[in-house]
Amino acid sequence: MTSMDWSVGRYEHTATQLLPAAEVVVERAAPAMGEHVVDVGCGTGNAALLAAGRGARVTGVDPAQRLLAVAREQATARNLEITFLPGEAAALPLADASAEIVLSVFGVIFAPDVKAAAAELARVTAPRGRIVLSAWIPGGPISQLNRIASEAVMRALGAPAGPPPFPWHEHEALSGLFGPHGFTLGLEEHQISFTGASASEYLDTESDTHPLAVAGRAVLEPRGEAQAVRARSLEILQAANEDPDGFRITSRYVVATAQRA
Ligand SMILES: C[S@@+](CC[C@H](N)C(=O)[O-])C[C@H]1O[C@@H](n2cnc3c(N)ncnc32)[C@H](O)[C@@H]1O
């Protein structure tokens, strides 16, 4: 199965919004000086840059070539030496047991083959190493937006609705995934807020920049179906708005730590 290319749109905008989550994940992983950290689905390098800033030896892996190029530029600008490699979660270009820490900030959750991705993260993790990942908790306004957009895209393409997404936010599901590889799971909950001048300004910026939205519009617009999705999305955002003087919504997510004995 192939995934979509996150090089489309302008992921840089989303990366800025998600930086607080990368900070939480890196803080939780607590890389020591010289430890090898692998950032899976590194995008423009949020977590990789933070880990390298703490003195870790870092490798970032992502399938999106344009995002890797942005990540490399950022590392150079900050005078940090980081290796950024093309690759995906289920086929990491790294040796067995080569990383003390494997991180993934909303990255591995996009892998089409969940079991293969988990096995691969486990393969590169060293004995007594740890995997720290973040995953959205479904149910908030953004997850509703993503669901209606992806359902509209599937309908437009005449594709059957896919299976429900893997519950990356659930302790039991993660234990089932990583337990057989010798890991013990811990889970904590966090939240992150997104702001804008108004619901419609926020929505317009997301539709113009977020790779999933840009890819969805490319399918829906020529078929005249983008407007209906936009109208429904706006209703959801307006109903969820927490700021009477502007726009703010909050998404909940988990940070899971899988520790290998
Ligand atoms: C929401 S972004 C997160 C990027 C980055 N970790 C951050 O915090 O900004 C999702 C990232 O996962 C990457 N991705 C998508 N499918 C993937 C896969 N199968 N394996 C690894 N990464 C993948 C995308 O290219 C994208 O960079």
Short mmCIF file of C-alpha atoms and ligand atoms in Angstrom, two decimals:
data_model
loop_
_atom_site.label_atom_id
_atom_site.label_comp_id
_atom_site.label_asym_id
_atom_site.label_seq_id
_atom_site.Cartn_x
_atom_site.Cartn_y
_atom_site.Cartn_z
CA MET A 1 0.00 0.00 0.00
CA THR A 2 1.32 3.50 -0.75
CA SER A 3 0.65 6.54 1.41
CA MET A 4 0.11 10.05 0.16
CA ASP A 5 3.01 12.44 -0.34
CA TRP A 6 3.22 15.02 2.45
CA SER A 7 5.45 17.18 0.23
CA VAL A 8 2.30 18.76 -1.25
CA GLY A 9 0.93 21.96 0.28
CA ARG A 10 2.98 23.71 2.90
CA TYR A 11 3.51 21.38 5.85
CA GLU A 12 5.83 24.01 7.38
CA HIS A 13 2.73 25.83 8.65
CA THR A 14 1.47 22.71 10.49
CA ALA A 15 4.96 21.95 11.82
CA THR A 16 5.02 25.30 13.62
CA GLN A 17 1.66 24.50 15.25
CA LEU A 18 2.83 21.02 16.32
CA LEU A 19 6.16 22.12 17.82
CA PRO A 20 4.81 22.00 21.42
CA ALA A 21 4.03 18.29 20.94
CA ALA A 22 7.56 17.61 19.65
CA GLU A 23 8.86 19.37 22.75
CA VAL A 24 6.76 17.09 24.99
CA VAL A 25 7.91 13.94 23.16
CA VAL A 26 11.61 14.89 23.27
CA GLU A 27 11.31 15.90 26.93
CA ARG A 28 9.71 12.51 27.71
CA ALA A 29 12.37 10.63 25.69
CA ALA A 30 15.10 12.63 27.49
CA PRO A 31 17.98 11.79 25.16
CA ALA A 32 21.37 11.84 26.82
CA MET A 33 24.42 13.37 25.13
CA GLY A 34 25.63 11.09 22.33
CA GLU A 35 22.63 8.72 22.35
CA HIS A 36 21.35 7.76 18.91
CA VAL A 37 17.83 9.09 18.34
CA VAL A 38 15.77 8.12 15.30
CA ASP A 39 12.84 10.39 14.41
CA VAL A 40 10.36 8.37 12.32
CA GLY A 41 8.14 10.49 10.06
CA CYS A 42 10.34 13.46 10.97
CA GLY A 43 8.70 15.84 8.48
CA THR A 44 10.53 19.18 8.60
CA GLY A 45 12.48 17.94 11.62
CA ASN A 46 10.75 19.41 14.69
CA ALA A 47 11.74 16.61 17.09
CA ALA A 48 15.01 15.75 15.33
CA LEU A 49 16.24 19.33 15.74
CA LEU A 50 15.25 19.44 19.42
CA ALA A 51 16.99 16.12 20.15
CA ALA A 52 20.14 17.22 18.32
CA GLY A 53 20.05 20.49 20.28
CA ARG A 54 20.33 18.36 23.44
CA GLY A 55 23.48 16.70 22.15
CA ALA A 56 21.98 13.48 20.77
CA ARG A 57 23.18 11.89 17.54
CA VAL A 58 20.08 12.09 15.36
CA THR A 59 18.72 10.42 12.25
CA GLY A 60 15.43 11.64 10.78
CA VAL A 61 13.50 9.41 8.38
CA ASP A 62 10.52 10.43 6.24
CA PRO A 63 9.05 9.42 2.87
CA ALA A 64 8.48 13.08 1.83
CA GLN A 65 11.57 14.31 -0.01
CA ARG A 66 10.60 18.01 0.04
CA LEU A 67 10.15 17.93 3.82
CA LEU A 68 13.55 16.27 4.25
CA ALA A 69 15.10 19.10 2.23
CA VAL A 70 13.46 21.68 4.54
CA ALA A 71 14.65 19.70 7.59
CA ARG A 72 18.24 19.66 6.24
CA GLU A 73 18.14 23.44 5.69
CA GLN A 74 16.93 23.98 9.24
CA ALA A 75 19.69 21.78 10.67
CA THR A 76 22.31 23.71 8.69
CA ALA A 77 20.85 27.05 9.80
CA ARG A 78 21.16 25.93 13.43
CA ASN A 79 24.58 24.43 12.96
CA LEU A 80 23.34 20.97 13.93
CA GLU A 81 24.61 17.78 12.34
CA ILE A 82 21.62 15.52 11.62
CA THR A 83 21.29 12.76 9.05
CA PHE A 84 17.96 12.94 7.19
CA LEU A 85 17.12 9.85 5.13
CA PRO A 86 14.23 8.96 2.84
CA GLY A 87 12.32 5.97 4.13
CA GLU A 88 9.17 4.88 5.84
CA ALA A 89 8.23 3.38 9.15
CA ALA A 90 7.83 -0.16 7.85
CA ALA A 91 11.24 -0.13 6.10
CA LEU A 92 13.72 1.97 8.08
CA PRO A 93 17.15 2.41 6.48
CA LEU A 94 18.88 1.59 9.79
CA ALA A 95 20.69 -1.36 11.36
CA ASP A 96 19.15 -3.64 14.01
CA ALA A 97 19.35 -2.35 17.61
CA SER A 98 21.12 0.83 16.43
CA ALA A 99 19.08 3.46 18.34
CA GLU A 100 18.71 4.06 22.06
CA ILE A 101 15.60 6.12 21.30
CA VAL A 102 13.05 5.90 18.50
CA LEU A 103 10.67 8.87 18.36
CA SER A 104 7.64 9.51 16.24
CA VAL A 105 5.58 12.69 16.56
CA PHE A 106 2.32 11.95 14.73
CA GLY A 107 4.41 10.09 12.11
CA VAL A 108 4.20 6.31 12.47
CA ILE A 109 0.42 6.70 12.96
CA PHE A 110 0.23 7.22 9.18
CA ALA A 111 1.94 3.93 8.31
CA PRO A 112 -0.44 1.78 6.24
CA ASP A 113 0.82 -1.52 7.70
CA VAL A 114 0.66 -0.98 11.47
CA LYS A 115 2.16 -4.32 12.55
CA ALA A 116 5.04 -4.07 10.08
CA ALA A 117 5.78 -0.51 11.23
CA ALA A 118 5.77 -1.50 14.91
CA ALA A 119 8.04 -4.48 14.22
CA GLU A 120 10.43 -2.18 12.35
CA LEU A 121 10.54 0.41 15.17
CA ALA A 122 11.26 -2.45 17.56
CA ARG A 123 13.97 -3.87 15.27
CA VAL A 124 16.05 -0.68 15.32
CA THR A 125 15.61 -0.08 19.08
CA ALA A 126 18.58 -1.19 21.18
CA PRO A 127 18.25 -3.40 24.27
CA ARG A 128 17.02 -1.18 27.15
CA GLY A 129 16.06 1.43 24.55
CA ARG A 130 12.71 3.16 24.23
CA ILE A 131 10.14 4.16 21.66
CA VAL A 132 8.25 7.40 22.34
CA LEU A 133 5.38 8.33 20.05
CA SER A 134 2.48 10.74 19.96
CA ALA A 135 -0.97 9.94 18.58
CA TRP A 136 -4.21 11.91 18.40
CA ILE A 137 -7.17 10.94 20.57
CA PRO A 138 -10.15 10.76 18.21
CA GLY A 139 -13.35 12.72 18.75
CA GLY A 140 -12.23 16.37 18.65
CA PRO A 141 -13.06 18.87 15.90
CA ILE A 142 -9.94 18.17 13.84
CA SER A 143 -10.55 14.44 13.83
CA GLN A 144 -14.17 15.14 12.73
CA LEU A 145 -12.87 17.35 9.90
CA ASN A 146 -10.40 14.69 8.79
CA ARG A 147 -13.11 12.03 8.85
CA ILE A 148 -15.64 13.96 6.74
CA ALA A 149 -12.93 14.99 4.26
CA SER A 150 -11.58 11.48 3.87
CA GLU A 151 -15.08 9.99 3.55
CA ALA A 152 -15.89 12.56 0.82
CA VAL A 153 -12.64 11.73 -1.01
CA MET A 154 -13.33 7.97 -0.85
CA ARG A 155 -16.88 8.50 -2.14
CA ALA A 156 -15.63 10.78 -4.94
CA LEU A 157 -13.09 8.15 -5.99
CA GLY A 158 -15.68 5.40 -5.75
CA ALA A 159 -13.38 3.62 -3.30
CA PRO A 160 -14.81 1.44 -0.54
CA ALA A 161 -14.60 2.93 2.97
CA GLY A 162 -11.36 1.70 4.53
CA PRO A 163 -11.11 -0.20 7.81
CA PRO A 164 -11.32 1.89 11.01
CA PRO A 165 -7.96 3.47 11.86
CA PHE A 166 -5.72 1.62 14.31
CA PRO A 167 -6.28 3.00 17.86
CA TRP A 168 -2.74 4.32 18.40
CA HIS A 169 -4.08 6.24 21.44
CA GLU A 170 -5.15 3.11 23.39
CA HIS A 171 -2.93 1.42 25.95
CA GLU A 172 -4.24 -2.05 25.23
CA ALA A 173 -3.79 -1.73 21.47
CA LEU A 174 -0.23 -0.44 21.88
CA SER A 175 0.62 -3.18 24.38
CA GLY A 176 -0.64 -5.71 21.86
CA LEU A 177 1.59 -4.15 19.22
CA PHE A 178 4.84 -3.66 21.16
CA GLY A 179 4.48 -6.20 24.01
CA PRO A 180 5.44 -9.18 21.78
CA HIS A 181 8.69 -7.32 20.95
CA GLY A 182 9.61 -7.09 24.65
CA PHE A 183 8.37 -3.60 25.48
CA THR A 184 6.33 -2.31 28.44
CA LEU A 185 3.90 0.51 27.71
CA GLY A 186 3.21 3.77 29.54
CA LEU A 187 0.71 6.35 28.33
CA GLU A 188 0.04 9.95 29.25
CA GLU A 189 -2.44 12.46 27.93
CA HIS A 190 -1.74 15.97 26.65
CA GLN A 191 -3.52 18.64 24.68
CA ILE A 192 -2.63 21.28 22.16
CA SER A 193 -4.55 24.35 21.02
CA PHE A 194 -4.80 25.80 17.55
CA THR A 195 -5.75 29.43 17.05
CA GLY A 196 -6.75 31.81 14.27
CA ALA A 197 -8.51 35.13 13.69
CA SER A 198 -11.80 33.26 13.06
CA ALA A 199 -13.05 29.79 12.20
CA SER A 200 -13.16 30.62 8.49
CA GLU A 201 -9.67 32.16 8.45
CA TYR A 202 -8.34 29.05 10.23
CA LEU A 203 -10.12 26.74 7.80
CA ASP A 204 -8.90 28.64 4.72
CA THR A 205 -5.30 28.55 5.93
CA GLU A 206 -5.52 24.81 6.65
CA SER A 207 -7.09 24.08 3.24
CA ASP A 208 -4.30 26.01 1.53
CA THR A 209 -1.42 24.52 3.48
CA HIS A 210 -2.12 21.16 5.19
CA PRO A 211 -0.95 18.32 2.91
CA LEU A 212 -4.02 16.15 3.63
CA ALA A 213 -6.37 19.07 2.86
CA VAL A 214 -4.50 20.07 -0.30
CA ALA A 215 -4.54 16.46 -1.56
CA GLY A 216 -8.25 16.17 -0.69
CA ARG A 217 -9.13 19.38 -2.53
CA ALA A 218 -7.34 18.14 -5.65
CA VAL A 219 -9.87 15.28 -5.73
CA LEU A 220 -12.99 17.16 -4.60
CA GLU A 221 -12.72 20.51 -6.44
CA PRO A 222 -12.84 19.21 -10.03
CA ARG A 223 -15.94 17.18 -9.05
CA GLY A 224 -17.64 20.24 -7.50
CA GLU A 225 -17.69 18.57 -4.07
CA ALA A 226 -15.23 20.72 -2.14
CA GLN A 227 -17.76 23.40 -1.19
CA ALA A 228 -20.04 21.02 0.72
CA VAL A 229 -17.10 19.67 2.72
CA ARG A 230 -15.94 23.22 3.46
CA ALA A 231 -19.42 24.25 4.69
CA ARG A 232 -19.70 21.22 6.99
CA SER A 233 -16.13 21.76 8.25
CA LEU A 234 -16.91 25.39 9.06
CA GLU A 235 -19.98 24.34 11.07
CA ILE A 236 -17.86 21.90 13.09
CA LEU A 237 -15.18 24.50 13.78
CA GLN A 238 -17.67 27.21 14.74
CA ALA A 239 -19.42 24.83 17.15
CA ALA A 240 -16.08 23.84 18.71
CA ASN A 241 -14.67 27.38 18.98
CA GLU A 242 -13.52 28.09 22.55
CA ASP A 243 -12.67 31.79 22.09
CA PRO A 244 -15.56 34.27 21.79
CA ASP A 245 -13.14 37.00 20.60
CA GLY A 246 -11.31 34.96 17.99
CA PHE A 247 -10.77 31.27 17.29
CA ARG A 248 -9.28 28.48 19.37
CA ILE A 249 -9.82 24.73 19.33
CA THR A 250 -8.09 22.04 21.35
CA SER A 251 -6.97 18.57 20.33
CA ARG A 252 -6.13 15.84 22.80
CA TYR A 253 -3.28 13.42 22.18
CA VAL A 254 -1.33 10.73 23.96
CA VAL A 255 2.39 10.31 24.38
CA ALA A 256 3.20 6.61 24.60
CA THR A 257 6.50 5.33 25.91
CA ALA A 258 7.46 1.76 25.11
CA GLN A 259 10.41 0.70 27.24
CA ARG A 260 12.43 -2.37 26.31
CA ALA A 261 13.66 -4.44 29.22
C1 LIG B 1 1.72 15.11 10.87
S1 LIG B 1 3.23 14.95 10.01
C2 LIG B 1 4.39 14.96 11.39
C3 LIG B 1 5.77 15.41 11.00
C4 LIG B 1 6.73 15.67 12.16
N1 LIG B 1 6.94 14.48 12.95
C5 LIG B 1 6.27 16.81 13.02
O1 LIG B 1 6.07 16.61 14.22
O2 LIG B 1 6.13 17.93 12.49
C6 LIG B 1 3.24 13.28 9.45
C7 LIG B 1 4.57 12.87 8.83
O3 LIG B 1 4.54 11.45 8.67
C8 LIG B 1 5.14 11.15 7.45
N2 LIG B 1 4.66 9.83 7.01
C9 LIG B 1 3.56 9.52 6.29
N3 LIG B 1 3.49 8.20 6.06
C10 LIG B 1 4.58 7.67 6.68
C11 LIG B 1 5.08 6.34 6.81
N4 LIG B 1 4.47 5.30 6.25
N5 LIG B 1 6.23 6.16 7.50
C12 LIG B 1 6.88 7.21 8.08
N6 LIG B 1 6.44 8.48 7.98
C13 LIG B 1 5.32 8.70 7.30
C14 LIG B 1 4.72 12.29 6.52
O4 LIG B 1 5.53 12.38 5.38
C15 LIG B 1 4.82 13.48 7.46
O5 LIG B 1 6.09 14.07 7.43
#
